[in-house]
Every structure is written in C-alpha cells, then in structure tokens.
Short mmCIF file of C-alpha atoms in Angstrom, two decimals:
data_model
loop_
_atom_site.label_atom_id
_atom_site.label_comp_id
_atom_site.label_asym_id
_atom_site.label_seq_id
_atom_site.Cartn_x
_atom_site.Cartn_y
_atom_site.Cartn_z
CA MET A 1 0.00 0.00 0.00
CA SER A 2 1.35 3.37 -0.88
CA THR A 3 -0.05 6.87 -1.02
CA PRO A 4 0.67 8.80 -4.20
CA PRO A 5 3.40 11.43 -4.12
CA ASP A 6 1.83 14.81 -3.51
CA ARG A 7 4.32 17.47 -4.36
CA GLY A 8 1.42 19.78 -5.12
CA LEU A 9 -0.03 19.33 -1.66
CA ASP A 10 3.41 19.71 -0.12
CA LEU A 11 3.64 23.20 -1.40
CA LEU A 12 0.41 24.04 0.33
CA SER A 13 1.21 22.20 3.52
CA THR A 14 1.33 25.30 5.67
CA LEU A 15 -1.14 28.11 5.93
CA THR A 16 1.40 30.75 4.92
CA ARG A 17 1.68 28.96 1.64
CA ARG A 18 -2.02 28.48 1.22
CA VAL A 19 -2.44 32.24 1.58
CA LEU A 20 0.16 32.98 -1.09
CA PHE A 21 -1.11 30.30 -3.42
CA ALA A 22 -4.80 31.05 -3.06
CA PRO A 23 -6.67 30.84 -6.35
CA LEU A 24 -6.88 34.15 -8.19
CA ALA A 25 -10.35 35.64 -8.16
CA ASP A 26 -10.22 37.42 -11.52
CA PRO A 27 -9.17 35.68 -14.69
CA GLY A 28 -5.55 35.15 -13.69
CA ARG A 29 -2.87 37.24 -15.29
CA ALA A 30 0.70 36.08 -15.62
CA GLU A 31 2.07 39.17 -13.86
CA THR A 32 -0.09 38.53 -10.77
CA VAL A 33 1.05 34.93 -10.54
CA ALA A 34 4.69 35.90 -11.06
CA GLU A 35 4.29 38.53 -8.33
CA ARG A 36 2.90 35.99 -5.86
CA LEU A 37 5.72 33.54 -6.56
CA ARG A 38 8.30 36.32 -6.34
CA THR A 39 6.90 37.30 -2.91
CA ALA A 40 7.03 33.69 -1.73
CA ILE A 41 10.63 33.35 -2.86
CA SER A 42 11.83 36.69 -1.56
CA LEU A 43 10.27 36.03 1.87
CA GLY A 44 11.93 32.64 2.02
CA ILE A 45 8.54 30.96 2.16
CA LEU A 46 9.72 28.98 -0.83
CA ALA A 47 13.25 28.05 0.09
CA GLU A 48 16.23 27.75 -2.22
CA ASN A 49 16.35 24.46 -4.14
CA GLU A 50 12.73 23.77 -3.39
CA GLN A 51 10.84 22.12 -6.20
CA LEU A 52 7.58 23.68 -7.37
CA PRO A 53 4.62 21.38 -7.98
CA PRO A 54 4.04 20.08 -11.52
CA GLU A 55 2.86 22.89 -13.78
CA ALA A 56 -0.61 21.39 -14.27
CA ASP A 57 -1.17 21.23 -10.48
CA LEU A 58 0.12 24.74 -9.90
CA ALA A 59 -2.03 26.16 -12.70
CA ALA A 60 -5.08 24.43 -11.23
CA GLN A 61 -4.24 25.77 -7.78
CA PHE A 62 -4.07 29.36 -9.03
CA ASN A 63 -7.10 28.80 -11.23
CA ILE A 64 -5.24 29.88 -14.36
CA SER A 65 -4.49 28.20 -17.68
CA PRO A 66 -1.21 26.29 -18.07
CA VAL A 67 -0.24 28.78 -20.77
CA THR A 68 -0.58 31.69 -18.34
CA LEU A 69 1.42 29.83 -15.72
CA ARG A 70 4.20 29.11 -18.20
CA GLU A 71 4.30 32.81 -19.02
CA ALA A 72 4.68 33.62 -15.31
CA LEU A 73 7.42 31.02 -14.88
CA ASN A 74 9.25 32.41 -17.91
CA GLU A 75 9.28 35.79 -16.24
CA LEU A 76 10.75 34.33 -13.04
CA ARG A 77 13.23 32.29 -15.03
CA SER A 78 14.57 35.33 -16.84
CA ALA A 79 14.89 37.04 -13.45
CA GLY A 80 16.98 34.06 -12.32
CA LEU A 81 14.59 33.11 -9.51
CA VAL A 82 13.78 29.64 -10.83
CA THR A 83 15.39 27.13 -13.16
CA THR A 84 13.60 24.42 -15.07
CA ARG A 85 14.97 21.02 -15.92
CA ARG A 86 13.23 18.97 -18.56
CA GLY A 87 12.62 15.25 -18.61
CA ARG A 88 12.22 12.64 -15.90
CA GLY A 89 12.79 13.96 -12.41
CA GLY A 90 12.74 17.43 -13.91
CA GLY A 91 10.64 20.37 -12.92
CA THR A 92 10.93 23.94 -11.76
CA VAL A 93 13.22 24.62 -8.83
CA VAL A 94 13.78 27.78 -6.81
CA SER A 95 17.34 28.84 -7.58
CA GLY A 96 19.84 31.17 -6.02
CA PRO A 97 21.06 33.72 -5.55
CA LEU A 98 17.87 34.88 -3.90
CA PRO A 99 16.81 38.46 -4.53
CA ASP A 100 17.92 41.12 -2.14
CA GLN A 101 15.12 41.19 0.42
CA GLU A 102 15.33 44.92 1.08
CA ASN A 103 15.01 45.83 -2.59
CA ALA A 104 12.21 43.31 -3.02
CA SER A 105 10.46 44.77 0.02
CA VAL A 106 10.69 48.34 -1.26
CA GLU A 107 9.09 47.17 -4.49
CA GLN A 108 6.27 45.53 -2.57
CA VAL A 109 5.51 48.42 -0.18
CA SER A 110 5.95 51.31 -2.58
CA ALA A 111 2.38 50.86 -3.80
CA LEU A 112 0.98 51.18 -0.26
CA SER A 113 -0.66 54.48 0.71
CA SER A 114 -0.51 55.88 4.24
CA VAL A 115 -4.11 54.74 4.65
CA ASP A 116 -3.09 51.17 3.74
CA LEU A 117 -0.27 51.32 6.28
CA ARG A 118 -2.60 52.61 8.97
CA ASP A 119 -5.11 49.89 8.18
CA LEU A 120 -2.48 47.15 8.37
CA ALA A 121 -1.13 48.51 11.65
CA ASP A 122 -4.65 48.70 13.12
CA TRP A 123 -5.35 45.10 12.20
CA ARG A 124 -1.96 44.00 13.49
CA ARG A 125 -2.55 45.80 16.80
CA THR A 126 -5.96 44.16 17.16
CA ILE A 127 -4.59 40.66 16.60
CA ALA A 128 -1.46 41.19 18.71
CA THR A 129 -3.30 42.77 21.65
CA GLU A 130 -5.98 40.11 21.88
CA SER A 131 -3.41 37.34 21.36
CA ALA A 132 -1.37 38.74 24.25
CA ARG A 133 -4.37 39.11 26.55
CA LEU A 134 -5.59 35.56 25.91
CA ALA A 135 -2.06 34.14 26.09
CA ALA A 136 -1.67 35.68 29.56
CA ARG A 137 -4.75 33.70 30.57
CA ARG A 138 -4.02 30.45 28.77
CA ALA A 139 -0.36 30.03 27.75
CA SER A 140 1.26 26.74 28.69
CA GLU A 141 4.81 26.54 30.01
CA ARG A 142 5.86 25.28 26.58
CA ASP A 143 4.25 28.28 24.88
CA ILE A 144 6.15 30.57 27.22
CA ALA A 145 9.41 28.74 26.54
CA LEU A 146 8.85 29.25 22.79
CA LEU A 147 8.12 32.95 23.32
CA GLU A 148 11.27 33.34 25.39
CA ARG A 149 13.29 31.65 22.69
CA GLY A 150 11.68 33.99 20.16
CA VAL A 151 12.62 37.06 22.18
CA GLY A 152 16.17 35.74 22.38
CA ASN A 153 16.25 35.44 18.58
CA ALA A 154 14.88 38.98 18.24
CA GLU A 155 17.51 40.33 20.62
CA MET A 156 20.34 38.57 18.84
CA SER A 157 19.28 39.33 15.29
CA LEU A 158 22.02 41.05 13.31
CA SER A 159 20.12 41.92 10.17
CA ALA A 160 16.75 43.21 9.06
CA VAL A 161 15.84 39.79 7.66
CA GLN A 162 16.73 37.95 10.87
CA ALA A 163 14.81 40.49 12.93
CA ARG A 164 11.77 40.21 10.67
CA ARG A 165 11.80 36.43 10.90
CA ALA A 166 12.13 36.52 14.69
CA ASP A 167 9.33 39.10 14.98
CA SER A 168 6.97 37.23 12.64
CA ARG A 169 7.49 33.95 14.44
CA PHE A 170 7.10 35.60 17.85
CA PHE A 171 3.68 37.01 16.99
CA ILE A 172 2.52 33.76 15.39
CA GLU A 173 3.64 31.89 18.51
CA LEU A 174 1.87 34.48 20.67
CA ALA A 175 -1.34 33.88 18.72
CA ALA A 176 -0.82 30.14 19.13
CA ALA A 177 -0.40 30.66 22.89
CA SER A 178 -3.83 32.30 22.93
CA GLN A 179 -5.13 28.87 21.83
CA SER A 180 -7.42 30.51 19.32
CA ALA A 181 -7.22 28.82 15.92
CA ARG A 182 -8.89 31.82 14.26
CA LEU A 183 -6.48 34.33 15.81
CA SER A 184 -3.60 32.10 14.74
CA ARG A 185 -4.81 31.95 11.17
CA ALA A 186 -5.25 35.73 11.12
CA ALA A 187 -1.73 36.19 12.49
CA ILE A 188 -0.26 33.92 9.81
CA ARG A 189 -2.12 35.72 7.01
CA LEU A 190 -0.92 39.04 8.38
CA GLN A 191 2.67 37.81 8.43
CA VAL A 192 2.60 37.55 4.65
CA ASP A 193 1.18 41.06 4.19
CA TYR A 194 3.36 42.71 6.79
CA ALA A 195 6.71 40.98 6.13
CA PRO A 196 8.07 43.55 3.64
CA ILE A 197 7.19 46.42 6.00
CA LEU A 198 8.91 44.66 8.91
CA THR A 199 12.01 44.02 6.81
CA LEU A 200 12.35 47.70 6.00
CA VAL A 201 11.56 48.91 9.51
CA TYR A 202 14.15 46.54 10.96
CA THR A 203 16.98 47.85 8.81
CA ASP A 204 17.34 50.25 11.72
CA LYS A 205 19.27 48.73 14.62
CA VAL A 206 17.75 51.02 17.25
CA THR A 207 14.22 50.01 16.22
CA ARG A 208 15.23 46.33 16.31
CA ARG A 209 16.56 46.69 19.86
CA GLY A 210 13.57 48.74 21.00
CA ALA A 211 11.09 46.21 19.66
CA ALA A 212 12.98 43.27 21.19
CA ALA A 213 12.93 45.00 24.59
CA ILE A 214 9.15 45.40 24.41
CA LEU A 215 8.74 41.74 23.41
CA ARG A 216 10.75 40.81 26.52
CA THR A 217 8.32 42.80 28.71
CA LEU A 218 5.38 41.25 26.90
CA THR A 219 6.68 37.72 27.48
CA THR A 220 7.15 38.40 31.18
CA ALA A 221 3.57 39.68 31.44
CA VAL A 222 2.27 36.54 29.68
CA ARG A 223 4.28 34.32 32.01
CA GLU A 224 2.95 36.10 35.06
CA GLY A 225 -0.63 36.03 33.84
CA GLN A 226 -0.93 39.84 33.72
CA VAL A 227 -3.65 40.21 31.10
CA GLU A 228 -3.85 44.03 30.84
CA HIS A 229 -0.10 44.46 30.99
CA ALA A 230 0.45 41.92 28.20
CA GLY A 231 -2.13 43.63 26.00
CA ARG A 232 -0.53 47.03 26.49
CA ALA A 233 2.97 45.76 25.71
CA ALA A 234 1.70 44.11 22.50
CA ALA A 235 0.10 47.38 21.36
CA GLN A 236 3.33 49.21 22.17
CA ALA A 237 5.40 46.78 20.06
CA VAL A 238 3.03 47.19 17.13
CA ASP A 239 2.98 50.98 17.42
CA LEU A 240 6.76 51.27 17.53
CA VAL A 241 7.02 49.46 14.21
CA ALA A 242 4.04 51.31 12.71
CA ALA A 243 5.50 54.72 13.63
CA ARG A 244 8.79 53.85 11.96
CA ALA A 245 6.95 52.52 8.89
CA ALA A 246 4.95 55.76 8.62
CA MET A 247 8.18 57.75 8.80
CA LEU A 248 9.86 55.62 6.13
CA HIS A 249 6.79 55.97 3.95
CA ALA A 250 6.97 59.74 4.26
CA GLN A 251 10.64 59.58 3.20
CA GLY A 252 9.89 57.42 0.17
CA TRP A 253 11.24 54.25 1.89
CA GLU A 254 14.82 55.49 1.95
CA THR A 255 16.22 53.21 4.66
CA SER A 256 19.90 54.07 4.49
CA MET B 1 -34.81 16.34 34.31
CA THR B 2 -32.44 15.13 36.98
CA THR B 3 -32.26 16.57 40.47
CA PRO B 4 -28.93 18.03 41.66
CA SER B 5 -26.59 15.17 42.64
CA SER B 6 -25.16 14.80 46.13
CA ARG B 7 -21.42 15.15 46.60
CA SER B 8 -21.01 11.41 47.11
CA ASP B 9 -22.85 10.74 43.83
CA ARG B 10 -20.57 13.20 42.10
CA LEU B 11 -17.45 11.62 43.61
CA ARG B 12 -18.57 8.24 42.32
CA ALA B 13 -19.32 9.79 38.93
CA LEU B 14 -15.81 11.29 38.89
CA ASP B 15 -14.23 7.83 39.29
CA GLY B 16 -16.35 6.56 36.43
CA ALA B 17 -15.33 9.57 34.35
CA ALA B 18 -11.64 8.79 35.02
CA SER B 19 -11.86 5.36 33.42
CA ALA B 20 -14.04 6.64 30.57
CA ILE B 21 -11.51 9.38 29.77
CA LEU B 22 -8.59 6.94 29.74
CA ALA B 23 -10.66 4.65 27.50
CA LEU B 24 -11.02 7.47 24.95
CA THR B 25 -7.32 7.40 24.09
CA ALA B 26 -6.55 3.72 24.87
CA PRO B 27 -6.92 2.71 21.18
CA VAL B 28 -4.69 5.63 20.17
CA PHE B 29 -1.86 4.53 22.46
CA ALA B 30 -2.30 0.91 21.32
CA HIS B 31 -1.66 2.02 17.73
CA LEU B 32 1.30 4.16 18.83
CA ARG B 33 2.84 1.17 20.63
CA HIS B 34 2.48 -0.81 17.43
CA MET B 35 4.24 2.02 15.54
CA THR B 36 6.97 2.04 18.21
CA GLU B 37 7.64 -1.67 17.63
CA ALA B 38 7.98 -0.99 13.92
CA ALA B 39 10.32 1.94 14.55
CA ARG B 40 12.72 -0.23 16.58
CA THR B 41 13.63 -2.11 13.40
CA MET B 42 14.45 1.03 11.42
CA ARG B 43 17.85 2.45 10.45
CA LEU B 44 17.47 5.66 12.41
CA ALA B 45 21.18 6.56 12.57
CA GLU B 46 21.27 6.68 8.78
CA ALA B 47 17.93 8.50 8.62
CA THR B 48 18.89 11.26 11.07
CA ALA B 49 22.25 11.77 9.38
CA THR B 50 20.79 12.10 5.88
CA GLY B 51 17.34 13.51 6.67
CA LEU B 52 15.81 10.63 4.71
CA LEU B 53 14.29 7.42 5.98
CA PRO B 54 15.48 4.42 3.91
CA ALA B 55 12.77 3.36 1.44
CA SER B 56 11.85 0.07 3.11
CA ASP B 57 11.60 1.76 6.52
CA LEU B 58 9.48 4.49 5.00
CA ALA B 59 7.10 1.90 3.55
CA LEU B 60 6.81 0.19 6.94
CA LEU B 61 6.21 3.49 8.75
CA GLU B 62 3.60 4.44 6.21
CA ARG B 63 1.80 1.13 6.68
CA VAL B 64 1.59 1.39 10.49
CA SER B 65 0.75 5.12 10.41
CA VAL B 66 -2.06 4.63 7.90
CA GLU B 67 -3.36 1.73 10.02
CA ALA B 68 -3.44 4.03 13.05
CA ILE B 69 -5.22 6.84 11.19
CA LYS B 70 -7.81 4.48 9.75
CA GLY B 71 -8.08 2.37 12.89
CA ALA B 72 -8.66 4.87 15.68
CA GLU B 73 -11.57 7.24 15.31
CA LEU B 74 -9.96 10.24 17.01
CA ILE B 75 -6.71 10.16 15.01
CA THR B 76 -6.40 12.73 12.20
CA GLY B 77 -2.68 12.35 11.51
CA ALA B 78 0.24 10.17 12.55
CA GLY B 79 3.91 9.63 11.94
CA MET B 80 7.41 9.75 13.33
CA ALA B 81 10.12 12.32 13.95
CA ALA B 82 13.72 11.70 14.96
CA ILE B 83 16.80 13.77 15.59
CA SER B 84 20.33 12.85 16.64
CA ALA B 85 22.70 14.68 18.96
CA GLN B 86 25.33 14.64 16.19
CA HIS B 87 23.08 16.36 13.66
CA PRO B 88 20.86 18.65 15.73
CA ASP B 89 20.08 20.79 12.66
CA ALA B 90 18.98 17.89 10.47
CA GLY B 91 16.38 15.47 11.71
CA VAL B 92 13.82 13.44 9.86
CA MET B 93 10.05 13.63 10.00
CA ASN B 94 7.45 11.65 8.09
CA TRP B 95 3.78 12.30 8.58
CA TRP B 96 0.45 11.23 7.15
CA ILE B 97 -2.89 12.96 7.51
CA LEU B 98 -6.51 12.26 6.91
CA ARG B 99 -7.86 14.42 4.11
CA GLY B 100 -11.55 13.71 3.60
CA SER B 101 -11.63 9.92 3.62
CA ASP B 102 -8.13 9.51 2.15
CA VAL B 103 -4.80 9.34 3.90
CA THR B 104 -2.04 11.38 2.24
CA SER B 105 1.51 12.14 3.19
CA LYS B 106 2.25 15.58 4.53
CA ARG B 107 5.69 17.11 4.36
CA HIS B 108 6.75 19.79 6.79
CA ILE B 109 9.18 22.54 5.95
CA LEU B 110 12.39 21.47 7.72
CA ASN B 111 14.54 24.22 6.21
CA PRO B 112 15.48 26.63 9.05
CA HIS B 113 15.85 29.44 6.51
CA SER B 114 12.24 29.27 5.45
CA ASP B 115 9.62 31.49 7.07
CA SER B 116 7.43 28.40 7.26
CA TYR B 117 10.09 26.33 9.09
CA TYR B 118 8.49 23.59 11.21
CA ASP B 119 10.88 23.36 14.13
CA PHE B 120 9.65 19.97 15.40
CA SER B 121 12.49 19.28 17.81
CA HIS B 122 11.40 22.31 19.88
CA SER B 123 7.69 21.58 19.63
CA ARG B 124 5.88 20.38 22.71
CA TRP B 125 4.76 17.07 21.22
CA PHE B 126 8.43 16.22 20.65
CA GLN B 127 9.94 17.67 23.82
CA VAL B 128 7.44 16.76 26.53
CA PRO B 129 7.41 12.99 25.87
CA THR B 130 11.21 13.10 25.44
CA ASP B 131 11.59 14.77 28.84
CA ARG B 132 9.03 12.49 30.52
CA GLY B 133 10.34 9.33 28.85
CA ALA B 134 6.77 8.05 28.86
CA PRO B 135 3.63 8.06 26.71
CA THR B 136 2.19 11.56 26.79
CA LEU B 137 -0.96 13.35 25.76
CA ILE B 138 -0.41 17.00 24.88
CA ALA B 139 -3.37 19.15 25.90
CA PRO B 140 -5.00 21.25 23.13
CA TYR B 141 -2.53 23.64 21.50
CA VAL B 142 -2.26 25.47 18.20
CA ASP B 143 0.28 23.66 16.02
CA SER B 144 1.74 26.56 14.03
CA TRP B 145 3.39 25.57 10.74
CA GLY B 146 1.99 22.06 11.33
CA THR B 147 -1.78 21.63 11.35
CA ASP B 148 -2.20 25.39 11.98
CA ASP B 149 -5.20 24.36 14.06
CA LEU B 150 -6.09 23.41 17.61
CA THR B 151 -4.65 19.94 18.09
CA ILE B 152 -4.17 17.30 20.76
CA THR B 153 -1.14 15.09 20.22
CA ALA B 154 -0.52 11.65 21.69
CA ALA B 155 3.12 10.62 21.62
CA ILE B 156 5.39 7.77 22.69
CA PRO B 157 9.17 8.21 22.88
CA LEU B 158 11.53 5.48 21.79
CA SER B 159 14.25 5.14 24.43
CA VAL B 160 17.30 7.13 23.36
CA ASP B 161 19.76 4.71 21.75
CA SER B 162 23.55 4.52 21.76
CA PHE B 163 23.76 6.98 18.86
CA GLY B 164 22.01 9.64 20.94
CA ILE B 165 18.97 9.55 18.67
CA THR B 166 15.66 10.80 20.02
CA THR B 167 12.64 9.32 18.26
CA ILE B 168 8.97 10.13 18.81
CA LEU B 169 5.98 8.29 17.42
CA ALA B 170 2.96 10.53 17.52
CA ALA B 171 -0.65 10.96 16.47
CA ASP B 172 -2.74 14.11 16.19
CA LEU B 173 -6.26 13.86 17.59
CA ASP B 174 -9.36 15.77 16.65
CA ALA B 175 -9.32 18.31 19.53
CA ARG B 176 -12.94 19.37 19.09
CA ALA B 177 -14.23 15.78 19.14
CA TYR B 178 -12.07 14.95 22.18
CA VAL B 179 -13.25 17.98 24.17
CA ARG B 180 -16.88 17.28 23.25
CA ALA B 181 -16.54 13.65 24.40
CA VAL B 182 -14.91 14.71 27.69
CA GLU B 183 -17.62 17.29 28.40
CA GLU B 184 -20.21 14.54 27.95
CA ILE B 185 -18.30 12.22 30.29
CA LEU B 186 -17.93 14.94 32.96
CA ARG B 187 -21.62 15.87 33.05
CA PRO B 188 -22.73 13.44 35.84
CA ALA B 189 -19.95 14.85 38.06
CA ALA B 190 -20.66 18.52 37.20
CA PRO B 191 -19.32 21.01 38.03
CA ALA B 192 -16.07 19.28 37.09
CA ALA B 193 -13.01 19.75 34.91
CA LEU B 194 -10.30 17.72 33.21
CA VAL B 195 -7.01 19.43 34.07
CA ASP B 196 -3.59 19.00 32.43
CA SER B 197 -0.19 18.68 34.14
CA GLU B 198 0.13 22.50 34.26
CA ASN B 199 -3.24 22.92 35.96
CA ARG B 200 -4.95 24.19 32.81
CA ALA B 201 -8.46 23.12 31.85
CA VAL B 202 -8.61 20.63 28.97
CA ALA B 203 -12.41 20.58 29.16
CA SER B 204 -14.94 21.48 31.83
CA THR B 205 -18.65 21.67 32.48
CA ILE B 206 -18.24 25.29 33.63
CA PRO B 207 -18.82 27.94 30.94
CA GLU B 208 -16.27 30.45 32.29
CA MET B 209 -13.61 27.74 32.53
CA GLU B 210 -12.78 27.40 28.84
CA THR B 211 -10.37 24.95 27.25
CA GLY B 212 -6.79 26.04 27.90
CA VAL B 213 -7.44 28.42 30.79
CA ARG B 214 -5.11 28.28 33.78
CA LEU B 215 -7.27 27.36 36.77
CA SER B 216 -5.49 29.99 38.85
CA THR B 217 -6.97 32.77 36.68
CA VAL B 218 -10.57 31.61 37.24
CA GLN B 219 -10.86 32.82 40.79
CA SER B 220 -14.58 32.16 41.30
CA TRP B 221 -14.00 28.39 41.36
CA THR B 222 -11.84 26.15 43.55
CA VAL B 223 -10.90 22.49 43.37
CA ASP B 224 -12.91 20.46 45.89
CA HIS B 225 -11.44 17.04 45.08
CA ARG B 226 -8.98 15.58 42.59
CA VAL B 227 -8.58 12.18 40.94
CA GLU B 228 -5.17 11.71 39.32
CA LEU B 229 -4.97 10.22 35.84
CA VAL B 230 -1.43 8.95 36.32
CA GLU B 231 -1.14 7.55 32.76
CA LEU B 232 -1.62 11.02 31.29
CA GLY B 233 -0.10 13.12 34.06
CA TRP B 234 -3.47 14.89 34.17
CA SER B 235 -6.20 15.02 36.81
CA LEU B 236 -9.94 15.24 37.14
CA ALA B 237 -11.24 17.94 39.45
CA LEU B 238 -14.55 18.24 41.23
CA MET B 239 -15.13 22.00 41.35
CA ALA B 240 -16.86 24.19 43.94
CA THR B 241 -17.64 27.89 44.20
#
C-alpha cells in the first residue's frame, strides 16, 4: 500500500503557503502569478532548491491556464529566480542567488498608501493585543518557553531579515499561545502582508533593539498572567514598528 | 430532568469519568505502541544523518501510520520524527494525515531558513514525551506551521539509543471531538473539569472555565477534590464555588 506522491499538496502544507497560493479571483494574469511567486521566494517561504509542484497542479491551484502559468514562470526564469529542468525527475526549482530582500520589500511596499499602512497597523494591533491578553490567561509553560526563545532570537538578530523572521514567528507563537485557531490563522495571514514592512523597519538597529525589549516585557507579562499588561505591551510593540513605517513611507522608503 | 446530585454521587461519577476518559485514548496509544515496535527495526542513525528514511523503513512506517489513522476514530494524523545529537540541525520527519476519507503524506518545511520552518524538535509534542520518557498526551494547542489548528497530540518516545537519537511516534487527535466527548463524560460529576499537568483546563462543564485556561486565573471556582490520571499526568477535578 502506498499513497501517491503529492508534491502539489506539499507546497500548500502550511497556511502561509495556502495564503500565497490562493486561487486568483479574476481571470488570472501572468504578472499577478509571477508577483505571488516572487513574494514567496523573496520572503523565504519557498526556500532555495525547493521544487515547485508540476505545472498542471500549480495552474489548477491558481485557477489559471497552463499557458498563463508558463508565461509567469518564464518571467521568473529570466529574473533568475527559478530554473527548469526537462525530462524525468525534472521540474521547476527555486534557484539562487535569492533576490535582495530589502530591494524586493521596497518594491512591494511602494504601492501602499498611508491609509493602507494605517489599516495594516490597526489590524496587526488588534490581533497582537488580543493574542497577548488571551495568552496571559491560557499560555502553557511550553508556549512561554517558545516565546522566550523567540525574544532571544529577536535580541540577537544582526540583520533586518533575521529580525523580521524573529518578529513574525514571535507574533505567530503568541497567537498560538492564545489557543485561538482563528487568531492564529489571522496572524499567519498578516505575516505575509506585513513581512516587507517589517524588513524595511528593521533595517534600523535602534528600532530592532527597541522592539525586542518590548517583546521581553510582553513575554514576562504573559508568564505572570498579567492580562492588561500583556495587551498594552503588545500594542506598544506594534505601534513602535508602525511609527517607523509611517516615517519611512513619508521619506519614500529610503532606509539608508 | 435530573435533580442536583449529592457530593457522594458526584465523587462516584468522577471515578467513572476517570476510566471513561482513559478509555477514549486507549486505542490511540495501542496504535502508537504498534508504531513504536515498527520503529525499533528502522535504520534511524542513517535517517537522522541524511534527513531521509530508507525506502523500506518508510514503507513500513507508512503502513503502520495509515493503520493508526484508519483504525482509531480520534486520530487525524500520525507519523514519526527523529533527531540525533550529532546532527541537531537535520532530523527526519514523516507524517500522514486524513484528508476527507483519504490518507495522504504531509511534508513539513524542515529548512530553518524558510519562514514556514516547522521546528519539530522544539515543539511540545516532541519535547514533553522526550523529557518524561513516557507516553504523553499533549493538551490542546495550536500547532503553528503544522496543522495550523487546535490539536491534541498523543506521543510515545523510543528510548534514546547509543547513537544519541531521540525518536517520537505521535498521532494528532481531533481536539474538538475529544473535548466534546470529555464534556459529555464529565456531566454526571458537574461542576467538574479535566485538568492537564500544568493545571490548565482541557475541558470542563463550567462555561467560564474554557479549554486552555489556567485554573489559577478563574478565581470564582476552587478544586474540591482531585482524581489523578497517572497515565496522562493529568487530573480530574470536582469544582466548587
């Protein structure tokens, strides 16, 4: 007895991926598909050397024609993001060198208006605050150990990308500690939308350190079961990042 | 309608509830023990060094995991994860899940550089049974980057071998179905709660004592009497205001 190989399902095995690979609502355009794949690769959600599902499966997943998908893959291929081998055991593979995450992030956020940024920050604050409050009531010792490890990673991060990864994982683990499956799913979806903003905000070392210090306070409040305190610290962490993002937006995302 | 039960009736009901709750997961642990026997024959040193289970071992693991998923009603996924002290960054994990009425393999992202990295060796279902060295039931938790849903995991550790390899055989249970079944079992002893090793409610008959809550934060209720469920490291509590 053997189950069939399911490379297509593999790709969608985590929610982050299901968000990025959600079927396109409108008749799919190659540029939109290429953009989604580029985001997945530049965020490291599709890792280097990872094989994409067979073209037919991927086209079906996006709800586009195989011709449109091939067009999108051609675009990525000429950008050097994927390579395709023909024949048995062949397929499309994510190839290096990966794009510079800061440049990719600027491209992704430059279309955002200040109203979009405010809206994202409001939603992020809502999820983070309620996650923190519920986590203070419900977190297990294991949840708290994971949060403490996450804070350690945030404190030790030496680059914008490391800091973004530590921050994203911290807030997803915080949502998990709330034990709410819906909050967790919302936190994971938000990670995808907010990742480029976080990357740019965390190019600044002072902001990285400031945010990590707040996450430390937040973790302590969760451990001690201080519901209000945890909620306030979460809002503070979100607002620190949002304020920096608003400033960068006003400066045309010049991070240097 | 029933009249309110006396305390002695409730105490008796609590003992009955204890055996009924253990019976819920008895078939799950029986399947896990079967998987453990299979795992003992596998080339785990090779697997943890390369990140790949040899093909014949993989076929055997698949067979026993699929049997578990199809055989025990509560099980929604099952498999094995192993890591060695020599290769703490590698590790091997093979998992199967129920999707509709079919069982399919599910691969986790084991690349630490991916944002979707599933860091199983630090997850509770891997660590707690490793630390306890005994069969363990992990109270409902959200399995981020795994099921991404509220999950209960039953796990049995294989004793650490001479290569320093830690191996866990595990099964995910339908958390909603488990909690619903426990609530039903607890009703004759109400108000009562099933409490995990950290004194958090797994399920209760009390509306303000929701799944996951630390009992210490629900100050309007106190524990009147406890029955230990030694096999799980959990307890059953008769509650009083």
